[in-house]
Amino acid sequence: MQSSDNKRKGGRLVGKGSALATFLTEGGGFLLIMLLPALLVLGFVIGLPMLKALVLSFDTINFRRPAAAGTFGFHNYEKLLFDAQVWNSVWRSALYMGGTVVGSIVLALSAALLTRRIVRFRALARLTFLIPWTVPAVVTALVWGVMYEGNFGVINRLLEPLPFIGRVDWLIDRQTALPALILAQVWNEFPVAYIFFLAGLHSIPDELYEAAQIDRASAFNQFRYITLPQLRTITAVIVILLMIMGFKSFPIIFILTGGGPAGATETMTVLTYNTAFRKLDFSYAATLGILAVLISLAMVLAYLRVMKRAENGSGGAV
């Protein structure tokens, strides 16, 4: 029995060896040599910082407790598992991502449908919707900070005529701070989804709409039974991209609130920054960074899965 197992293992090894030899003799060796410089650069700029962060997460480097430096172990990960502040920040990141995704998709799809139908000034309209994407996130945060100002901000001035709505301190009130940040993020990033939706709408054959018009289908039914199914895969791609962008968003949150008031907007990225550069606990910040990488990696894998399905032609227009 053991002999047969050894034979099978030997057979698999021989098979793998022959496959490697075939790959190398058919030009794979030359391909590896050509890719080697790029792989080395990627390893230096991506792999090395990741490795350093991983090592740092097992260390104890806290400038407020220098005596504990050099203590290696899983203590940071044990602390993370029972740290309510961390999991609250993960929950806020999820809320932030969800709000950003929903708001961006609604706004981007509406803008794409509008600019697809209009004939005059179409280029100008498209350029207008792309302008927010050209504005740096820092500038976006400063502009929206002025608009949200309680005394002279334009948001309160616009809401003054409405009944039952008084002066609101958008970035100071715990109830309004996070939605206010989400709105600024949506304004800054919805053009990404807008470009995808616009390309997806142009890939839908006009014959489908012509047939629907012959059958006297209403505009709503055309949107429901033609447009939405054809945009199914591209919507999935947009959702994952916006989730990644929302999860790693930092400038808008940090500049407008810094994670306040009282931690109401402290997302995962802001908590990591505050842990490292305000609490000076670099090892625990590295541990939070590893957790953030794992969450981002899960979203990237979902993105690759969706793209693979799209390449196989199983999910509508891309």
mmCIF file with all atom_site columns, N, CA and C in Angstrom, residues 135-159:
data_model
loop_
_atom_site.group_PDB
_atom_site.id
_atom_site.type_symbol
_atom_site.label_atom_id
_atom_site.label_alt_id
_atom_site.label_comp_id
_atom_site.label_asym_id
_atom_site.label_entity_id
_atom_site.label_seq_id
_atom_site.pdbx_PDB_ins_code
_atom_site.Cartn_x
_atom_site.Cartn_y
_atom_site.Cartn_z
_atom_site.occupancy
_atom_site.B_iso_or_equiv
_atom_site.pdbx_formal_charge
_atom_site.auth_seq_id
_atom_site.auth_comp_id
_atom_site.auth_asym_id
_atom_site.auth_atom_id
_atom_site.pdbx_PDB_model_num
ATOM 1  N N  . VAL A 1 135 ? -10.935 66.908 -9.191 1.00 0.00 ? 135 VAL A N  1
ATOM 2  C CA . VAL A 1 135 ? -10.611 67.705 -7.999 1.00 0.00 ? 135 VAL A CA 1
ATOM 3  C C  . VAL A 1 135 ? -9.936  66.803 -6.965 1.00 0.00 ? 135 VAL A C  1
ATOM 4  N N  . PRO A 1 136 ? -8.758  67.172 -6.466 1.00 0.00 ? 136 PRO A N  1
ATOM 5  C CA . PRO A 1 136 ? -8.111  66.340 -5.432 1.00 0.00 ? 136 PRO A CA 1
ATOM 6  C C  . PRO A 1 136 ? -8.984  66.210 -4.193 1.00 0.00 ? 136 PRO A C  1
ATOM 7  N N  . ALA A 1 137 ? -8.850  65.083 -3.528 1.00 0.00 ? 137 ALA A N  1
ATOM 8  C CA . ALA A 1 137 ? -9.679  64.819 -2.344 1.00 0.00 ? 137 ALA A CA 1
ATOM 9  C C  . ALA A 1 137 ? -9.453  65.872 -1.261 1.00 0.00 ? 137 ALA A C  1
ATOM 10 N N  . VAL A 1 138 ? -8.240  66.394 -1.173 1.00 0.00 ? 138 VAL A N  1
ATOM 11 C CA . VAL A 1 138 ? -7.958  67.419 -0.156 1.00 0.00 ? 138 VAL A CA 1
ATOM 12 C C  . VAL A 1 138 ? -8.770  68.674 -0.437 1.00 0.00 ? 138 VAL A C  1
ATOM 13 N N  . VAL A 1 139 ? -8.807  69.085 -1.712 1.00 0.00 ? 139 VAL A N  1
ATOM 14 C CA . VAL A 1 139 ? -9.577  70.276 -2.087 1.00 0.00 ? 139 VAL A CA 1
ATOM 15 C C  . VAL A 1 139 ? -11.071 70.015 -1.864 1.00 0.00 ? 139 VAL A C  1
ATOM 16 N N  . THR A 1 140 ? -11.526 68.822 -2.227 1.00 0.00 ? 140 THR A N  1
ATOM 17 C CA . THR A 1 140 ? -12.925 68.459 -1.992 1.00 0.00 ? 140 THR A CA 1
ATOM 18 C C  . THR A 1 140 ? -13.284 68.592 -0.514 1.00 0.00 ? 140 THR A C  1
ATOM 19 N N  . ALA A 1 141 ? -12.405 68.111 0.353  1.00 0.00 ? 141 ALA A N  1
ATOM 20 C CA . ALA A 1 141 ? -12.668 68.193 1.790  1.00 0.00 ? 141 ALA A CA 1
ATOM 21 C C  . ALA A 1 141 ? -12.748 69.645 2.260  1.00 0.00 ? 141 ALA A C  1
ATOM 22 N N  . LEU A 1 142 ? -11.851 70.484 1.765  1.00 0.00 ? 142 LEU A N  1
ATOM 23 C CA . LEU A 1 142 ? -11.854 71.892 2.187  1.00 0.00 ? 142 LEU A CA 1
ATOM 24 C C  . LEU A 1 142 ? -13.127 72.597 1.714  1.00 0.00 ? 142 LEU A C  1
ATOM 25 N N  . VAL A 1 143 ? -13.522 72.343 0.468  1.00 0.00 ? 143 VAL A N  1
ATOM 26 C CA . VAL A 1 143 ? -14.719 72.997 -0.079 1.00 0.00 ? 143 VAL A CA 1
ATOM 27 C C  . VAL A 1 143 ? -15.969 72.560 0.672  1.00 0.00 ? 143 VAL A C  1
ATOM 28 N N  . TRP A 1 144 ? -16.108 71.236 0.885  1.00 0.00 ? 144 TRP A N  1
ATOM 29 C CA . TRP A 1 144 ? -17.286 70.748 1.597  1.00 0.00 ? 144 TRP A CA 1
ATOM 30 C C  . TRP A 1 144 ? -17.266 71.166 3.063  1.00 0.00 ? 144 TRP A C  1
ATOM 31 N N  . GLY A 1 145 ? -16.075 71.337 3.632  1.00 0.00 ? 145 GLY A N  1
ATOM 32 C CA . GLY A 1 145 ? -15.983 71.837 4.995  1.00 0.00 ? 145 GLY A CA 1
ATOM 33 C C  . GLY A 1 145 ? -16.568 73.228 5.124  1.00 0.00 ? 145 GLY A C  1
ATOM 34 N N  . VAL A 1 146 ? -16.295 74.085 4.138  1.00 0.00 ? 146 VAL A N  1
ATOM 35 C CA . VAL A 1 146 ? -16.864 75.435 4.137  1.00 0.00 ? 146 VAL A CA 1
ATOM 36 C C  . VAL A 1 146 ? -18.376 75.373 3.923  1.00 0.00 ? 146 VAL A C  1
ATOM 37 N N  . MET A 1 147 ? -18.820 74.477 3.029  1.00 0.00 ? 147 MET A N  1
ATOM 38 C CA . MET A 1 147 ? -20.260 74.370 2.767  1.00 0.00 ? 147 MET A CA 1
ATOM 39 C C  . MET A 1 147 ? -21.030 73.861 3.985  1.00 0.00 ? 147 MET A C  1
ATOM 40 N N  . TYR A 1 148 ? -20.403 73.006 4.791  1.00 0.00 ? 148 TYR A N  1
ATOM 41 C CA . TYR A 1 148 ? -21.072 72.442 5.968  1.00 0.00 ? 148 TYR A CA 1
ATOM 42 C C  . TYR A 1 148 ? -21.002 73.364 7.189  1.00 0.00 ? 148 TYR A C  1
ATOM 43 N N  . GLU A 1 149 ? -20.280 74.460 7.106  1.00 0.00 ? 149 GLU A N  1
ATOM 44 C CA . GLU A 1 149 ? -20.098 75.339 8.272  1.00 0.00 ? 149 GLU A CA 1
ATOM 45 C C  . GLU A 1 149 ? -21.463 75.775 8.802  1.00 0.00 ? 149 GLU A C  1
ATOM 46 N N  . GLY A 1 150 ? -21.614 75.750 10.119 1.00 0.00 ? 150 GLY A N  1
ATOM 47 C CA . GLY A 1 150 ? -22.929 75.976 10.711 1.00 0.00 ? 150 GLY A CA 1
ATOM 48 C C  . GLY A 1 150 ? -23.480 77.371 10.554 1.00 0.00 ? 150 GLY A C  1
ATOM 49 N N  . ASN A 1 151 ? -22.625 78.403 10.617 1.00 0.00 ? 151 ASN A N  1
ATOM 50 C CA . ASN A 1 151 ? -23.120 79.784 10.618 1.00 0.00 ? 151 ASN A CA 1
ATOM 51 C C  . ASN A 1 151 ? -23.319 80.350 9.218  1.00 0.00 ? 151 ASN A C  1
ATOM 52 N N  . PHE A 1 152 ? -22.325 80.186 8.362  1.00 0.00 ? 152 PHE A N  1
ATOM 53 C CA . PHE A 1 152 ? -22.413 80.802 7.037  1.00 0.00 ? 152 PHE A CA 1
ATOM 54 C C  . PHE A 1 152 ? -22.316 79.791 5.896  1.00 0.00 ? 152 PHE A C  1
ATOM 55 N N  . GLY A 1 153 ? -22.343 78.499 6.194  1.00 0.00 ? 153 GLY A N  1
ATOM 56 C CA . GLY A 1 153 ? -22.254 77.489 5.148  1.00 0.00 ? 153 GLY A CA 1
ATOM 57 C C  . GLY A 1 153 ? -23.474 77.487 4.230  1.00 0.00 ? 153 GLY A C  1
ATOM 58 N N  . VAL A 1 154 ? -23.249 77.192 2.974  1.00 0.00 ? 154 VAL A N  1
ATOM 59 C CA . VAL A 1 154 ? -24.320 77.255 1.988  1.00 0.00 ? 154 VAL A CA 1
ATOM 60 C C  . VAL A 1 154 ? -25.371 76.168 2.217  1.00 0.00 ? 154 VAL A C  1
ATOM 61 N N  . ILE A 1 155 ? -25.003 75.058 2.839  1.00 0.00 ? 155 ILE A N  1
ATOM 62 C CA . ILE A 1 155 ? -25.976 73.987 3.079  1.00 0.00 ? 155 ILE A CA 1
ATOM 63 C C  . ILE A 1 155 ? -27.080 74.477 4.005  1.00 0.00 ? 155 ILE A C  1
ATOM 64 N N  . ASN A 1 156 ? -26.707 75.107 5.114  1.00 0.00 ? 156 ASN A N  1
ATOM 65 C CA . ASN A 1 156 ? -27.723 75.630 6.031  1.00 0.00 ? 156 ASN A CA 1
ATOM 66 C C  . ASN A 1 156 ? -28.531 76.748 5.393  1.00 0.00 ? 156 ASN A C  1
ATOM 67 N N  . ARG A 1 157 ? -27.883 77.580 4.572  1.00 0.00 ? 157 ARG A N  1
ATOM 68 C CA . ARG A 1 157 ? -28.610 78.667 3.911  1.00 0.00 ? 157 ARG A CA 1
ATOM 69 C C  . ARG A 1 157 ? -29.677 78.112 2.966  1.00 0.00 ? 157 ARG A C  1
ATOM 70 N N  . LEU A 1 158 ? -29.359 77.027 2.276  1.00 0.00 ? 158 LEU A N  1
ATOM 71 C CA . LEU A 1 158 ? -30.333 76.432 1.360  1.00 0.00 ? 158 LEU A CA 1
ATOM 72 C C  . LEU A 1 158 ? -31.495 75.788 2.110  1.00 0.00 ? 158 LEU A C  1
ATOM 73 N N  . LEU A 1 159 ? -31.220 75.287 3.318  1.00 0.00 ? 159 LEU A N  1
ATOM 74 C CA . LEU A 1 159 ? -32.255 74.595 4.078  1.00 0.00 ? 159 LEU A CA 1
ATOM 75 C C  . LEU A 1 159 ? -33.070 75.537 4.964  1.00 0.00 ? 159 LEU A C  1
#
